[in-house]
């Protein structure tokens, strides 16, 4: 029999199934592959197969066994199958047991919950029944009392008898009612999820997901359940609020103030035709309509009302406690103010000041031998620091006026006297440098009389002490005089209130950020307090005293450095502690906006005519633009004021920008755009600013003494002045005769009567002492030779450039022009 006789090839039914698989590769390439999938056949013997005879077993197994599998392999497979079935049966039994245990546990918890709720309801019903019973007894007792008062005693006894019987009918229905209430609770009408499957840990603890329910939420849930148990829910009463409404308000803030949902407020606005989001501002009128629509009351407030939170509270006499006096040391530059303070403090501040000149306000506390605490403010004496001295006088209690015995009263001494008088503070005169041979204290006293400062030796009321900071002479007497003056003043403050103080100095520190030296005037400033100071606000991060130590609090008359500001305040700003950061931020923002508006109003020209007039005025004025960066706010302010004084009607200095802190790349960019130099006072440029300045050729100058800065700017401004032209008359000549020369024109034969006639000089022609021509000489000849000059008494020939109207007896005035460099005074 051949292989190709039409019969099919033997094979397993459904053994292999060919198919095509399309493989995809990169760059869009594909490939079709033919694959075969084979099914694995598992052989399971029938139960009756094993019971047959031994002879039947091989034939059965042989007929059902797949090809190529031995008896041993078949046995192993059967054993594995039986073991798997046994494991499945065990796992099913275990699962069934666990499910049963969980069901029992749920049933137990449900029973406990039902019992608890039942007890709670019974307790509430008992309480209600008891309250009703007491109410009925009270009413019955009152009625009985009334009847007893109106009727005789037997009637009163009869009236009292039925009272107990009224309670018994009411008790029975209460029980049946309770049973009726309990019965439906076992049915399907429950509002809990007891039959909703497994009890999770979150459901058991009362949370949803990872969120735990708050106490307020639990109380609200209990309240709702109680209201439901007592018969129906009660609508919550709407709370009507007084909403403070400024001129403009953000939608989200309006919703917050009304305690309404933001979505509801936005929806209401959209119904009014305003498509706004929660971050947009609306005007007061629109907001008022919304507030009234939601049923609240409107209280209109202005922007300035934000400062009402800073209240000036009058302290009670009992709360006031003695405070240390604040003493400001004032006087002319180099009269020894800081040296006296150094001698009192046993410190060396002068050595640290550039050029030995004080250029900052220093605040110190000194404890005397008698135990008295004194707060000292050391002010600069240089003319540029006027505003610093005035600030020092405003926050002080006593002014110590230092006058050098060898120098007497000087301009800044007079200024200090005026500041003290304006601030209405008592003055003590300290006559310093009394150890010098040229010292004359009596001259100082007599000079002070001219300025209405009459010392005690001149029969006045102002105390005067002769001191020497160098030898220490008279320092004890000075401290005694201060203590006596402080005792007379009876200085008191309330330390147990929100702090209020004055910024003496402010600076931008590289490592610490904005730092303000604050003199606390009232209350106690503590670490963590939130405050507002001028246009800045912050939270007290640290307080540092004059010795550089960190302190937790600062009471009245204590100077401290405050860290934690969001910006550098102006020196002289008032510091106030507020309750919340939001208040402080709001006040600072209002003040900043008000200052910006004020600057804009001051800088804006009101009319076009005024603008044109100003432009015409400035047309002939040269400006020297500069940028000023200083280490502290007071120094920057003093430099700007000094710059404003430099100049005249032809030239002036314009400060484009003044600030506190290191010179930055932004400053260099501004200087390059304006063509201005940068003046750094006790500050330096950072690395990137230095590189940018070198690339863009911007000049940066560093100074540590204010004299040098002012002198350099004055010299630079003087360079912008146009040179002054001066005329020097060098001679006169009289025309004797006029000749006509071919090719030259008219030539005057002259006699030099005075001085000298020069060829290069300028000439004027005078006729009857009236100038009729001014010009230059075309030629100057003596005899037939061209000469440079002709001396007095000699004759010469002169011809004017482009002018021929010359006559005998005219006088020629010869002069030279000279350019003189001008300087600013």
mmCIF file of N, CA and C in Angstrom, residues 31 83-84 89 293 377 391 484 570 614 638 661 725 738 788:
data_model
loop_
_atom_site.group_PDB
_atom_site.id
_atom_site.type_symbol
_atom_site.label_atom_id
_atom_site.label_comp_id
_atom_site.label_asym_id
_atom_site.label_seq_id
_atom_site.Cartn_x
_atom_site.Cartn_y
_atom_site.Cartn_z
ATOM 1 N N UNK A 31 7.422 41.565 9.280
ATOM 2 C CA UNK A 31 7.773 40.208 8.836
ATOM 3 C C UNK A 31 6.661 39.268 9.281
ATOM 4 N N UNK A 83 -2.746 15.292 45.353
ATOM 5 C CA UNK A 83 -2.269 16.225 46.397
ATOM 6 C C UNK A 83 -2.850 17.627 46.179
ATOM 7 N N UNK A 84 -2.910 18.047 44.909
ATOM 8 C CA UNK A 84 -3.472 19.378 44.598
ATOM 9 C C UNK A 84 -4.928 19.440 44.976
ATOM 10 N N UNK A 89 -9.229 21.314 48.783
ATOM 11 C CA UNK A 89 -10.290 21.005 49.746
ATOM 12 C C UNK A 89 -9.992 21.626 51.104
ATOM 13 N N UNK A 293 -28.141 90.444 49.423
ATOM 14 C CA UNK A 293 -28.834 89.292 48.834
ATOM 15 C C UNK A 293 -28.691 88.052 49.726
ATOM 16 N N UNK A 377 21.983 107.069 73.295
ATOM 17 C CA UNK A 377 21.997 107.139 71.828
ATOM 18 C C UNK A 377 23.120 108.084 71.436
ATOM 19 N N UNK A 391 16.006 112.796 64.638
ATOM 20 C CA UNK A 391 15.364 111.552 65.105
ATOM 21 C C UNK A 391 15.815 111.214 66.508
ATOM 22 N N UNK A 484 19.864 112.677 88.290
ATOM 23 C CA UNK A 484 19.042 113.704 88.949
ATOM 24 C C UNK A 484 17.950 114.198 87.999
ATOM 25 N N UNK A 570 12.432 102.506 56.963
ATOM 26 C CA UNK A 570 13.087 103.819 57.033
ATOM 27 C C UNK A 570 13.425 104.108 58.490
ATOM 28 N N UNK A 614 8.846 123.528 33.020
ATOM 29 C CA UNK A 614 9.909 122.808 33.739
ATOM 30 C C UNK A 614 10.980 122.329 32.766
ATOM 31 N N UNK A 638 21.390 110.503 54.680
ATOM 32 C CA UNK A 638 22.269 111.657 54.877
ATOM 33 C C UNK A 638 23.016 112.004 53.593
ATOM 34 N N UNK A 661 22.639 98.074 51.364
ATOM 35 C CA UNK A 661 23.151 96.741 51.048
ATOM 36 C C UNK A 661 24.233 96.791 49.986
ATOM 37 N N UNK A 725 34.755 133.225 31.241
ATOM 38 C CA UNK A 725 35.631 133.973 30.326
ATOM 39 C C UNK A 725 35.916 135.334 30.948
ATOM 40 N N UNK A 738 44.824 157.671 8.567
ATOM 41 C CA UNK A 738 44.277 156.488 7.889
ATOM 42 C C UNK A 738 44.830 156.461 6.478
ATOM 43 N N UNK A 788 54.821 140.850 16.137
ATOM 44 C CA UNK A 788 53.870 140.157 17.033
ATOM 45 C C UNK A 788 53.255 141.137 18.009
#
